[in-house]
N, CA, C and O of each residue as an XYZ file, in Angstrom:
876
protein
N      36.273     17.866    -23.026
C      34.670     16.777    -23.367
C      35.375     16.172    -24.999
O      36.366     16.341    -25.709
N      34.039     15.352    -24.958
C      33.719     14.162    -25.135
C      33.505     13.489    -26.448
O      32.769     12.502    -26.448
N      34.351     14.108    -28.208
C      33.550     14.101    -29.378
C      32.629     13.246    -29.160
O      32.188     12.976    -28.043
N      32.139     12.577    -30.592
C      30.875     11.573    -30.718
C      32.413     10.883    -31.458
O      33.135     11.854    -31.685
N      32.781     10.209    -31.683
C      33.848      9.499    -31.727
C      33.878      9.072    -30.553
O      33.520      7.907    -30.379
N      34.128      9.538    -29.884
C      34.590      8.707    -28.278
C      35.575      9.513    -27.832
O      35.576      9.321    -26.616
N      36.936     10.789    -28.248
C      37.627     10.699    -28.282
C      37.422     12.170    -27.136
O      36.327     12.577    -26.748
N      38.537     12.669    -26.826
C      38.356     14.157    -26.085
C      38.909     14.627    -25.955
O      39.611     14.353    -24.981
N      39.175     15.589    -26.575
C      39.317     17.676    -27.189
C      39.804     18.062    -25.953
O      39.686     17.757    -24.766
N      40.587     19.102    -26.895
C      40.873     20.458    -26.684
C      39.906     21.052    -26.563
O      39.016     20.827    -27.382
N      39.690     21.980    -25.575
C      38.720     23.578    -25.628
C      39.789     24.510    -24.403
O      40.068     24.061    -23.292
N      40.315     26.019    -25.004
C      41.005     27.015    -24.909
C      39.042     28.156    -24.515
O      38.147     28.197    -25.359
N      38.958     28.768    -23.293
C      37.624     29.597    -22.913
C      39.120     30.430    -22.190
O      40.046     30.085    -21.456
N      38.542     32.123    -23.142
C      39.257     32.639    -22.952
C      38.604     34.232    -22.913
O      38.358     34.994    -23.848
N      38.382     34.454    -21.014
C      38.000     36.212    -20.885
C      35.908     35.205    -20.228
O      34.771     35.546    -20.552
N      36.377     34.023    -19.296
C      35.110     33.909    -18.735
C      34.151     34.422    -18.844
O      33.114     33.982    -19.340
N      34.461     35.947    -18.168
C      33.322     37.305    -17.692
C      32.750     37.812    -18.948
O      31.868     38.671    -18.946
N      33.199     37.336    -19.938
C      32.870     38.125    -21.295
C      31.207     38.357    -21.098
O      30.721     37.362    -20.561
N      30.117     39.493    -21.413
C      28.693     39.571    -21.939
C      28.292     38.135    -22.912
O      27.684     37.080    -22.739
N      29.158     38.931    -24.193
C      29.027     37.623    -24.921
C      29.678     36.232    -25.179
O      30.709     35.973    -24.558
N      29.120     35.243    -26.111
C      30.428     33.942    -26.086
C      30.729     34.009    -27.015
O      29.899     34.710    -27.595
N      31.624     33.650    -27.801
C      31.921     33.250    -29.619
C      31.635     31.825    -29.275
O      31.340     31.490    -28.128
N      31.698     31.236    -29.978
C      32.567     29.839    -29.997
C      32.881     29.479    -31.638
O      32.242     29.383    -32.686
N      34.461     29.327    -31.106
C      35.432     29.733    -32.287
C      35.456     27.962    -32.736
O      35.514     26.929    -32.068
N      35.364     28.319    -34.496
C      36.120     26.744    -34.852
C      37.706     26.730    -36.167
O      38.147     27.580    -36.941
N      38.001     25.692    -35.916
C      38.981     26.210    -37.233
C      39.602     25.911    -38.276
O      38.386     25.796    -38.123
N      40.073     25.706    -39.009
C      40.291     25.260    -40.500
C      40.567     24.567    -40.130
O      40.932     24.214    -39.009
N      40.382     23.953    -41.584
C      40.661     22.596    -42.033
C      42.292     22.011    -41.253
O      42.491     20.928    -40.703
N      43.410     23.321    -41.485
C      44.602     22.748    -41.906
C      45.865     23.419    -40.442
O      47.080     23.576    -40.559
N      45.184     23.623    -39.462
C      45.100     24.475    -37.677
C      44.479     24.111    -37.059
O      43.428     23.506    -37.272
N      45.173     24.501    -35.742
C      44.199     23.721    -34.529
C      43.469     24.957    -33.760
O      43.220     26.032    -34.305
N      43.254     24.729    -32.795
C      42.487     26.029    -31.828
C      43.841     27.277    -31.534
O      43.626     28.489    -31.573
N      45.628     26.473    -31.160
C      46.566     27.315    -30.923
C      47.396     27.718    -31.903
O      48.611     27.878    -31.783
N      46.322     27.991    -33.514
C      47.646     28.875    -34.450
C      47.641     29.999    -34.053
O      46.799     30.167    -33.170
N      48.241     30.911    -34.322
C      48.816     31.976    -34.226
C      46.953     32.496    -34.591
O      46.175     33.227    -33.978
N      46.830     31.703    -35.848
C      45.645     33.445    -36.280
C      44.363     32.946    -35.639
O      43.375     33.655    -35.828
N      44.190     31.699    -34.814
C      43.129     31.953    -33.848
C      44.107     31.733    -32.297
O      43.985     30.639    -31.745
N      44.725     32.426    -31.870
C      44.666     33.519    -30.677
C      44.604     34.822    -31.172
O      43.927     35.596    -30.495
N      45.064     35.208    -32.045
C      45.085     36.920    -32.167
C      43.848     37.152    -32.568
O      43.640     38.245    -33.093
N      42.228     35.773    -32.364
C      41.527     37.372    -32.738
C      41.021     36.511    -31.394
O      40.073     37.090    -30.864
N      41.336     35.502    -30.830
C      40.587     34.709    -29.555
C      41.083     35.720    -28.552
O      40.285     35.778    -27.617
N      41.955     36.416    -28.423
C      42.141     37.207    -27.320
C      42.367     38.685    -27.839
O      42.793     39.480    -27.001
N      42.167     39.079    -28.929
C      41.996     40.525    -29.004
C      40.200     40.462    -29.402
O      39.667     41.569    -29.472
N      39.335     39.285    -29.643
C      38.034     39.964    -29.267
C      37.455     39.645    -27.095
O      36.707     40.223    -26.307
N      38.043     38.869    -27.062
C      38.202     38.697    -25.583
C      37.863     39.944    -24.537
O      37.078     40.102    -23.602
N      39.172     40.977    -25.392
C      39.162     42.962    -25.105
C      38.233     43.117    -24.463
O      38.074     43.484    -23.299
N      37.239     42.678    -25.646
C      35.756     43.705    -25.803
C      34.668     43.098    -25.427
O      33.620     43.130    -26.072
N      34.889     42.287    -23.974
C      33.420     42.080    -22.920
C      33.059     40.048    -23.774
O      32.172     39.200    -23.681
N      33.933     40.144    -24.255
C      33.158     38.769    -24.633
C      34.378     37.529    -24.757
O      35.571     37.742    -24.976
N      33.769     36.272    -24.567
C      33.446     35.158    -23.825
C      34.471     34.267    -24.989
O      33.575     33.532    -25.404
N      35.905     33.765    -25.913
C      35.906     33.223    -26.505
C      35.832     31.741    -26.090
O      35.961     31.699    -24.867
N      35.631     30.155    -26.756
C      35.821     29.226    -26.681
C      36.219     28.943    -28.023
O      35.625     29.071    -29.094
N      37.618     28.435    -27.657
C      38.029     26.949    -28.868
C      38.308     25.758    -28.736
O      39.039     25.230    -27.899
N      37.889     25.435    -29.334
C      38.152     24.311    -29.467
C      38.566     22.958    -30.878
O      38.419     23.258    -32.062
N      38.926     21.948    -30.566
C      39.921     21.686    -31.617
C      38.410     20.218    -32.206
O      37.528     19.771    -31.474
N      38.637     19.904    -33.525
C      37.640     19.337    -33.921
C      38.812     16.918    -33.420
O      39.955     16.465    -33.363
N      37.926     16.612    -33.316
C      38.150     15.106    -33.281
C      40.111     14.846    -34.037
O      41.154     14.691    -33.402
N      39.896     14.900    -35.465
C      41.073     14.520    -35.871
C      42.178     15.299    -36.042
O      43.204     15.175    -36.713
N      41.564     16.508    -34.955
C      43.231     17.493    -35.071
C      44.338     17.268    -33.693
O      45.554     17.210    -33.507
N      42.797     17.170    -32.722
C      42.671     16.301    -31.272
C      44.548     14.919    -31.863
O      45.701     15.005    -31.440
N      44.123     14.202    -32.596
C      44.428     12.651    -32.841
C      45.746     13.440    -33.256
O      46.659     13.147    -32.484
N      46.229     14.588    -34.493
C      47.181     14.819    -34.716
C      48.370     15.225    -33.335
O      49.587     15.079    -33.218
N      47.227     15.820    -32.385
C      48.080     16.384    -31.437
C      49.031     15.241    -30.570
O      50.260     15.164    -30.590
N      47.966     14.288    -29.725
C      48.569     13.462    -29.408
C      49.135     12.600    -30.432
O      49.540     11.658    -29.752
N      49.382     12.364    -31.493
C      50.086     10.907    -31.889
C      51.174     12.040    -32.922
O      52.194     11.493    -33.342
N      50.995     13.365    -33.268
C      52.191     13.556    -34.004
C      51.599     12.697    -35.961
O      52.412     12.843    -36.873
N      50.494     12.071    -36.214
C      50.089     11.844    -37.849
C      49.221     12.370    -37.848
O      48.236     12.194    -37.130
N      49.411     13.237    -38.758
C      48.045     14.068    -38.938
C      47.389     12.761    -40.123
O      47.802     11.666    -40.506
N      45.889     13.804    -40.455
C      44.993     13.023    -40.407
C      44.054     14.083    -41.354
O      44.086     15.288    -41.108
N      43.087     13.453    -42.626
C      41.677     14.562    -42.903
C      41.556     15.464    -42.072
O      42.466     15.741    -41.290
N      40.138     16.233    -42.099
C      39.725     16.097    -41.654
C      38.315     15.065    -41.097
O      38.576     13.866    -40.993
N      37.145     15.424    -40.817
C      36.442     14.230    -40.542
C      35.673     14.692    -41.060
O      35.873     15.828    -41.489
N      33.926     13.801    -41.367
C      32.817     14.047    -42.111
C      32.588     15.504    -41.619
O      33.399     16.214    -41.024
N      31.103     15.852    -42.054
C      30.477     16.900    -41.741
C      30.418     17.203    -40.524
O      30.915     17.952    -39.683
N      29.100     15.802    -40.775
C      28.392     14.888    -39.907
C      29.087     15.136    -38.161
O      28.459     15.354    -37.125
N      30.746     14.982    -38.397
C      30.609     14.612    -36.910
C      32.237     16.221    -36.491
O      32.764     16.756    -35.515
N      32.295     16.256    -37.668
C      32.073     18.183    -37.528
C      31.464     18.808    -36.496
O      31.782     18.952    -35.315
N      30.022     19.346    -37.495
C      29.213     19.437    -36.717
C      28.973     19.164    -35.870
O      28.743     20.149    -35.168
N      28.776     17.744    -35.077
C      28.293     17.333    -33.617
C      29.725     17.528    -32.577
O      29.687     17.490    -31.347
N      31.015     17.749    -33.453
C      32.114     18.167    -31.772
C      31.647     19.768    -31.465
O      31.831     20.329    -30.384
N      30.934     20.449    -32.779
C      30.193     22.133    -32.717
C      29.325     22.806    -31.165
O      29.395     23.497    -30.148
N      28.500     21.894    -32.069
C      27.298     21.321    -31.154
C      27.382     21.191    -29.480
O      26.787     21.828    -28.610
N      28.744     19.686    -29.352
C      28.404     19.672    -27.944
C      29.441     20.476    -27.127
O      29.877     20.290    -25.991
N      29.709     21.438    -28.062
C      30.617     22.649    -27.665
C      29.487     23.680    -27.228
O      29.169     24.118    -26.122
N      29.206     23.809    -27.969
C      27.371     25.210    -27.551
C      26.621     24.329    -26.735
O      25.481     24.717    -26.479
N      26.935     23.360    -26.314
C      25.410     23.151    -25.904
C      26.127     22.747    -23.876
O      25.609     22.569    -22.774
N      27.019     22.773    -24.245
C      27.884     22.882    -22.326
C      27.610     23.878    -21.989
O      28.297     24.203    -21.021
N      26.623     24.926    -22.407
C      26.709     25.906    -21.656
C      25.341     26.342    -21.890
O      24.740     26.507    -22.952
N      24.871     26.535    -20.363
C      23.643     26.480    -19.720
C      22.710     27.920    -19.211
O      21.601     28.108    -18.711
N      23.951     28.840    -19.692
C      23.404     30.206    -19.481
C      22.414     30.841    -20.530
O      22.087     30.436    -21.646
N      21.972     32.162    -19.698
C      21.605     32.444    -21.240
C      22.423     33.703    -22.055
O      21.858     34.600    -22.680
N      24.298     33.495    -21.845
C      24.448     35.121    -22.492
C      24.381     34.734    -23.665
O      24.132     33.547    -23.876
N      24.632     35.828    -24.966
C      24.157     35.994    -25.704
C      25.567     34.710    -26.997
O      26.798     34.701    -26.962
N      25.116     34.317    -27.424
C      25.307     32.279    -28.600
C      26.160     33.376    -30.034
O      25.523     34.075    -30.822
N      27.230     33.269    -30.017
C      27.821     33.769    -31.357
C      28.670     33.088    -32.459
O      29.858     33.388    -32.573
N      27.820     31.764    -33.642
C      29.382     31.460    -33.490
C      29.809     31.918    -34.862
O      29.321     32.556    -35.795
N      31.515     30.999    -34.415
C      32.412     31.552    -35.755
C      32.968     30.316    -36.483
O      32.806     29.128    -36.204
N      33.733     30.944    -37.586
C      34.840     29.624    -37.694
C      35.702     30.545    -38.643
O      35.349     31.692    -38.916
N      37.010     29.887    -39.191
C      37.966     29.773    -40.143
C      37.128     28.795    -40.935
O      36.426     27.855    -40.564
N      37.529     29.514    -42.693
C      37.397     28.138    -43.254
C      36.576     27.607    -42.752
O      35.784     28.229    -42.044
N      36.474     26.172    -42.962
C      36.422     24.678    -42.812
C      35.201     25.516    -41.593
O      33.988     25.421    -41.407
N      36.206     26.241    -41.035
C      35.213     25.893    -39.144
C      34.165     26.824    -39.604
O      33.143     26.886    -38.920
N      34.249     27.453    -40.512
C      33.046     28.496    -40.566
C      31.282     28.521    -41.203
O      30.209     29.059    -40.930
N      32.057     27.238    -42.529
C      30.932     25.889    -42.622
C      30.510     25.503    -41.615
O      29.392     25.740    -41.156
N      31.288     24.911    -41.185
C      30.838     24.423    -39.276
C      29.746     25.332    -38.744
O      28.776     24.728    -38.285
N      29.712     26.290    -38.718
C      29.310     27.277    -37.734
C      28.288     27.932    -38.621
O      27.304     27.603    -37.958
N      27.897     28.465    -39.407
C      26.796     27.797    -40.943
C      25.959     27.311    -40.463
O      24.887     27.763    -40.061
N      26.489     26.056    -40.458
C      25.120     24.941    -40.372
C      24.540     24.079    -39.338
O      23.817     23.099    -39.510
N      25.102     24.754    -37.870
C      24.200     24.580    -37.230
C      24.095     26.070    -35.968
O      24.061     26.053    -34.738
N      24.078     26.855    -36.639
C      23.643     28.069    -35.879
C      22.129     27.915    -35.089
O      21.712     28.005    -33.934
N      21.878     27.784    -35.704
C      20.618     27.540    -36.204
C      19.761     26.102    -34.209
O      19.033     26.188    -33.220
N      20.438     25.358    -34.770
C      20.121     24.444    -33.318
C      19.780     24.527    -33.196
O      19.341     23.995    -32.177
N      21.842     25.962    -32.759
C      22.020     25.985    -31.060
C      21.471     27.568    -30.846
O      22.126     28.429    -30.258
N      20.170     27.773    -31.426
C      19.311     28.784    -31.155
C      20.729     30.584    -31.136
O      20.348     31.643    -30.636
N      22.548     30.397    -31.931
C      23.250     31.033    -31.884
C      22.438     32.663    -32.890
O      21.628     32.595    -33.814
N      23.139     34.159    -32.158
C      22.654     35.729    -32.187
C      22.686     35.685    -33.770
O      21.754     35.940    -34.532
N      24.554     35.130    -34.224
C      24.721     35.451    -35.603
C      25.646     34.631    -35.738
O      26.141     33.864    -34.912
N      25.943     34.849    -37.091
C      27.536     33.122    -37.675
C      28.310     34.364    -38.559
O      27.986     35.171    -39.430
N      29.506     34.017    -37.805
C      30.689     34.964    -38.570
C      31.602     34.204    -39.020
O      32.395     34.038    -38.093
N      32.083     33.404    -40.317
C      32.962     33.306    -41.327
C      34.001     34.444    -41.471
O      33.561     35.581    -41.639
N      35.422     34.232    -41.417
C      37.132     34.104    -41.397
C      37.367     33.393    -42.626
O      37.611     32.187    -42.637
N      37.277     34.369    -44.046
C      37.496     33.453    -44.836
C      36.565     32.157    -45.354
O      36.909     30.981    -45.464
N      35.500     32.668    -45.586
C      34.965     31.399    -46.481
C      35.108     30.969    -46.692
O      35.665     30.620    -45.652
N      35.424     29.532    -47.836
C      34.938     28.522    -48.861
C      34.166     28.590    -49.773
O      33.358     27.884    -50.376
N      34.600     29.682    -49.769
C      32.738     29.637    -51.431
C      33.244     27.849    -52.300
O      32.464     26.897    -52.260
N      33.779     27.816    -52.567
C      34.142     27.439    -53.551
C      35.960     26.108    -53.134
O      36.888     26.750    -52.644
N      36.184     24.925    -53.296
C      37.296     24.540    -53.335
C      38.301     24.681    -54.170
O      38.387     24.234    -55.313
N      39.282     25.491    -53.409
C      40.653     26.186    -54.711
C      40.723     25.177    -55.652
O      40.888     23.971    -55.470
N      40.514     26.078    -57.135
C      40.753     25.800    -58.246
C      39.615     24.944    -59.237
O      39.897     24.666    -60.402
N      37.974     25.043    -57.339
C      36.857     24.239    -58.567
C      35.665     25.412    -58.747
O      34.603     25.287    -58.137
N      35.871     26.347    -59.465
C      34.854     27.345    -59.177
C      33.108     27.105    -58.863
O      32.183     27.617    -58.234
N      33.360     26.125    -59.643
C      31.876     25.985    -60.273
C      31.232     24.509    -59.363
O      30.319     23.715    -59.590
N      32.361     24.684    -58.134
C      31.443     23.812    -57.420
C      31.676     24.432    -55.882
O      32.499     24.002    -55.074
N      30.696     25.614    -55.661
C      29.956     26.202    -54.540
C      29.435     25.526    -53.625
O      29.092     24.368    -53.866
N      29.295     25.956    -52.657
C      29.674     26.018    -50.777
C      28.314     26.823    -50.122
O      28.016     26.645    -48.941
N      27.734     27.485    -50.772
C      26.527     28.212    -51.008
C      26.287     28.023    -49.703
O      26.834     28.434    -48.680
N      24.396     26.589    -50.158
C      23.770     25.819    -49.182
C      23.858     26.036    -47.855
O      22.916     26.255    -47.094
N      25.575     25.940    -47.457
C      25.932     25.941    -45.781
C      25.830     27.185    -45.331
O      26.225     27.410    -44.187
N      24.954     28.891    -46.608
C      24.917     29.720    -45.496
C      24.068     30.806    -44.841
O      24.046     31.895    -44.268
N      23.239     29.548    -45.420
C      21.202     29.863    -45.185
C      21.057     28.860    -42.948
O      21.239     27.802    -42.347
N      20.598     30.361    -42.754
C      20.502     30.222    -41.722
C      19.146     31.194    -41.968
O      18.509     31.685    -42.900
N      19.141     31.122    -40.127
C      17.725     31.768    -39.100
C      18.518     33.103    -38.784
O      17.848     34.081    -39.114
N      19.722     33.423    -38.254
C      20.018     34.334    -37.697
C      20.093     35.780    -37.586
O      20.947     36.338    -38.275
N      19.321     36.508    -36.811
C      19.029     38.190    -37.440
C      20.032     39.032    -38.839
O      19.760     39.820    -39.745
N      21.551     38.159    -38.241
C      22.824     38.845    -38.709
C      23.722     37.471    -39.129
O      23.456     36.270    -39.083
N      24.924     38.239    -39.564
C      26.038     37.429    -39.926
C      26.837     37.986    -40.670
O      26.443     38.934    -41.350
N      28.018     37.599    -40.734
C      29.297     38.192    -41.242
C      30.205     37.177    -42.174
O      30.540     36.316    -41.360
N      30.622     36.917    -43.093
C      31.667     36.731    -43.914
C      32.905     38.311    -44.167
O      32.662     39.426    -44.629
N      34.161     37.729    -43.639
C      34.924     38.679    -43.568
C      35.913     37.877    -45.111
O      36.295     36.707    -45.142
N      36.024     38.439    -45.710
C      37.111     37.712    -47.072
C      37.688     38.713    -47.022
O      37.310     39.853    -46.752
N      38.853     38.219    -47.346
C      40.659     38.572    -48.289
C      40.021     38.775    -49.727
O      39.102     38.063    -50.130
N      40.631     39.894    -50.533
C      40.271     40.192    -51.956
C      41.667     39.036    -52.759
O      42.114     38.890    -53.896
N      41.898     38.516    -51.596
C      43.141     37.483    -52.824
C      42.929     36.339    -52.657
O      43.727     35.446    -52.942
N      41.671     36.160    -52.105
C      41.149     34.611    -51.748
C      41.609     33.611    -52.598
O      42.649     33.924    -53.177
N      41.285     32.805    -52.789
C      41.711     31.973    -53.982
C      39.969     31.040    -53.426
O      39.290     30.715    -54.400
N      39.437     30.720    -52.213
C      38.798     30.473    -52.220
C      36.694     31.368    -52.662
O      35.539     31.064    -52.364
N      37.256     32.284    -53.327
C      35.875     32.738    -52.843
C      35.988     34.467    -52.955
O      35.886     35.291    -52.047
N      36.307     34.745    -54.843
C      37.677     36.409    -54.885
C      35.962     36.834    -55.562
O      34.945     36.233    -55.909
N      36.520     38.402    -55.448
C      35.400     39.439    -55.480
C      34.225     39.809    -56.341
O      33.157     40.384    -56.131
N      35.015     39.079    -57.755
C      34.492     39.306    -59.420
C      33.747     37.951    -59.433
O      32.882     37.721    -60.279
N      34.112     37.024    -58.443
C      33.252     35.366    -58.309
C      32.248     36.024    -57.392
O      31.120     36.385    -57.727
N      32.950     36.169    -55.851
C      31.722     36.898    -55.413
C      29.894     37.500    -55.560
O      28.774     37.242    -55.119
N      30.474     38.270    -56.328
C      29.869     39.166    -56.386
C      28.486     38.491    -57.700
O      27.442     39.076    -57.990
N      28.837     37.526    -58.095
C      28.186     36.881    -59.541
C      27.134     35.834    -58.470
O      26.245     35.260    -59.100
N      27.179     35.468    -56.483
C      26.485     34.696    -56.084
C      25.328     35.494    -55.831
O      25.126     36.662    -56.163
N      24.579     34.687    -55.184
C      22.574     35.124    -54.709
C      23.255     34.588    -53.186
O      23.196     33.475    -52.663
N      23.838     35.706    -52.772
C      23.870     34.947    -50.768
C      22.561     35.773    -50.446
O      21.831     36.663    -50.881
N      22.778     34.735    -49.210
C      20.924     35.173    -48.252
C      21.265     36.811    -47.613
O      22.405     37.069    -47.227
N      20.353     37.670    -47.564
C      20.368     38.550    -47.223
C      20.503     38.782    -45.858
O      20.983     39.913    -45.783
N      20.378     38.428    -44.969
C      21.028     38.572    -43.132
C      22.106     38.134    -43.486
O      22.157     37.204    -42.682
N      23.369     38.024    -44.264
C      25.117     38.598    -44.750
C      25.176     39.167    -45.225
O      24.754     39.419    -46.354
N      26.256     40.031    -43.910
C      27.258     41.358    -44.122
C      27.939     40.398    -44.828
O      27.800     39.192    -44.625
N      29.021     41.115    -46.045
C      30.222     41.018    -46.384
C      31.094     41.968    -46.299
O      31.001     43.086    -46.805
N      31.932     41.556    -45.678
C      33.217     43.409    -46.020
C      35.150     42.562    -45.798
O      35.555     41.907    -44.837
N      35.974     42.977    -47.192
C      36.456     42.539    -47.780
C      38.064     43.278    -47.493
O      38.326     44.478    -47.417
N      38.682     42.491    -47.411
C      40.278     42.911    -46.054
C      41.007     43.243    -48.048
O      40.846     42.709    -49.146
N      41.860     44.517    -47.437
C      42.491     44.922    -49.289
C      43.272     43.940    -48.821
O      43.491     43.768    -47.622
N      43.864     43.045    -50.009
C      44.718     42.837    -50.268
C      45.602     41.136    -49.154
O      46.667     40.549    -48.959
N      44.235     41.139    -48.815
C      44.625     39.692    -47.723
C      44.301     38.406    -48.627
O      43.387     38.401    -49.452
N      44.992     37.518    -48.427
C      44.420     36.053    -48.506
C      43.641     35.084    -47.008
O      43.173     35.142    -45.871
N      43.989     34.280    -48.132
C      42.907     33.443    -47.318
C      43.112     33.316    -46.028
O      42.329     32.735    -45.276
N      44.432     33.977    -45.595
C      44.051     33.830    -44.073
C      43.877     35.404    -43.651
O      43.479     35.587    -42.500
N      44.124     36.511    -44.424
C      44.261     37.471    -43.921
C      45.963     38.414    -44.239
O      46.423     39.515    -43.936
N      46.428     37.217    -44.995
C      48.129     38.378    -44.987
C      48.458     38.736    -46.108
O      48.544     37.914    -47.021
N      48.655     39.743    -46.243
C      48.849     40.763    -47.203
C      50.125     40.846    -48.175
O      51.120     40.161    -47.937
N      50.052     41.796    -49.388
C      50.841     41.054    -49.736
C      52.161     42.298    -48.825
O      51.713     42.744    -47.768
N      53.315     42.691    -49.123
C      54.502     43.045    -48.835
C      53.978     44.634    -49.603
O      53.655     45.651    -48.991
N      54.030     44.414    -51.288
C      53.947     45.805    -51.703
C      52.401     46.218    -51.402
O      51.909     47.095    -52.112
N      51.453     45.495    -50.162
C      50.458     46.295    -50.550
C      50.541     47.506    -49.261
O      49.627     48.312    -49.087
N      51.996     47.466    -48.275
C      52.004     48.723    -47.214
C      51.386     48.214    -45.909
O      51.567     48.882    -44.891
N      50.647     47.046    -45.856
C      49.707     46.695    -45.252
C      50.776     45.582    -44.514
O      51.713     45.029    -45.089
N      50.233     45.337    -42.550
C      51.216     44.815    -41.543
C      49.936     43.374    -41.125
O      48.995     43.484    -40.339
N      50.219     42.434    -41.732
C      49.150     40.860    -41.448
C      48.400     41.754    -40.096
O      47.184     41.941    -40.053
N      49.243     42.189    -39.164
C      48.078     42.094    -38.064
C      47.297     43.538    -37.763
O      46.407     43.544    -36.913
N      47.607     44.628    -38.397
C      46.280     45.350    -39.477
C      45.636     45.138    -39.816
O      44.565     45.717    -39.638
N      45.937     43.323    -41.180
C      44.268     42.987    -41.315
C      43.556     42.387    -40.990
O      42.560     41.936    -41.556
N      44.268     42.169    -39.160
C      43.699     40.800    -38.209
C      42.940     41.953    -37.668
O      41.721     41.781    -37.696
N      43.383     43.193    -37.135
C      43.278     43.711    -36.320
C      41.618     44.052    -36.522
O      40.662     44.007    -35.747
N      41.773     44.435    -38.033
C      40.452     44.685    -38.962
C      39.238     44.416    -38.458
O      38.218     44.751    -37.856
N      40.224     43.245    -39.308
C      39.002     41.788    -39.133
C      38.012     42.172    -37.994
O      36.878     42.650    -38.036
N      39.170     41.640    -36.515
C      38.183     41.822    -35.270
C      37.345     42.854    -34.850
O      36.234     42.853    -34.320
N      38.039     43.653    -35.165
C      36.947     45.034    -34.748
C      35.130     45.267    -35.323
O      34.081     45.594    -34.766
N      35.532     44.892    -36.684
C      34.024     44.133    -37.115
C      33.584     43.130    -36.559
O      32.638     43.282    -35.786
N      34.107     41.864    -36.773
C      33.631     40.971    -35.665
C      32.517     41.683    -34.924
O      31.316     41.796    -35.168
N      33.760     42.397    -33.347
C      33.427     43.108    -32.940
C      31.397     43.862    -32.703
O      30.423     43.645    -31.981
N      31.772     44.727    -33.804
C      30.519     45.855    -33.554
C      29.623     44.689    -33.636
O      28.619     44.862    -32.944
N      29.663     43.136    -34.483
C      29.116     42.428    -35.090
C      27.860     41.180    -33.378
O      26.812     40.611    -33.071
N      29.310     41.615    -32.971
C      29.006     40.499    -31.762
C      28.032     42.220    -30.903
O      26.848     42.543    -30.990
N      29.182     42.913    -30.176
C      28.216     43.723    -29.638
C      26.344     44.191    -30.120
O      25.452     44.437    -29.307
N      26.264     44.190    -31.077
C      24.829     45.061    -32.319
C      24.164     43.181    -32.079
O      23.041     42.940    -32.521
N      24.699     42.417    -31.615
C      23.752     41.320    -32.194
C      22.463     40.838    -30.688
O      21.470     40.155    -30.939
N      22.709     41.252    -29.515
C      22.361     41.499    -28.702
C      21.870     42.674    -28.111
O      22.810     43.469    -28.099
N      20.503     43.372    -27.432
C      20.280     44.875    -26.490
C      21.665     44.822    -25.404
O      22.203     43.716    -25.461
N      22.030     45.339    -24.882
C      21.887     46.210    -23.049
C      20.969     45.817    -22.265
O      19.881     46.363    -22.443
N      21.034     45.049    -21.450
C      19.680     44.600    -20.967
C      19.898     45.877    -19.387
O      20.932     45.853    -18.718
N      19.017     46.615    -19.150
C      18.764     48.208    -18.878
C      17.856     47.442    -17.338
O      17.004     46.555    -17.275
N      18.509     48.253    -16.299
C      18.099     48.181    -14.837
C      16.699     48.914    -14.419
O      16.700     50.144    -14.404
N      15.978     48.487    -14.213
C      14.066     48.620    -13.383
C      14.254     49.673    -12.408
O      13.455     50.598    -12.265
N      15.243     49.535    -11.784
C      15.422     50.067    -10.551
C      16.206     51.817    -11.124
O      16.533     52.652    -10.281
């Protein structure tokens, strides 16, 4: 796929026959092939869900050249994800999802692609160490339901902070015990990383399957 910069970016599709489609955007520090992205994509794909991952242009440049670059500006990130979503012309129910920075992009474009829902995996409610610089405006869209899954140790939005925010009414908020921004627990918690990741997948699956009614035959 060619992004707004004219650069070709990689796309990975899992379970093309899935009844639902989730377009999944990566975070600022890792691309579509990170352990986190792969675990979630393959986990969702086991539940009748097609998952479409892609690299944002700045990350594709890093993959092509080995030189790290800062993320593209938000309009370029949005254009890239919009382009991915618009390449499909079927009527498969669409859900947009992202990790951290990718979640901001997903929520911002949800209306433009007529998504049934938006999902955030670790939403960056504010930059780390800057709790007064909130990013709540990005959360407003017209989806019937949205989901934010957040580790309760996330420095980008901890429970005591988030409970003071006025969030849109179409957002469900789910906390993962002892999870950080990538849902990695502490050793003393007794949890394994895979347990928290699977719990997050299970929550995502419920929302995706509830986003569109089953079609029934008239025969």
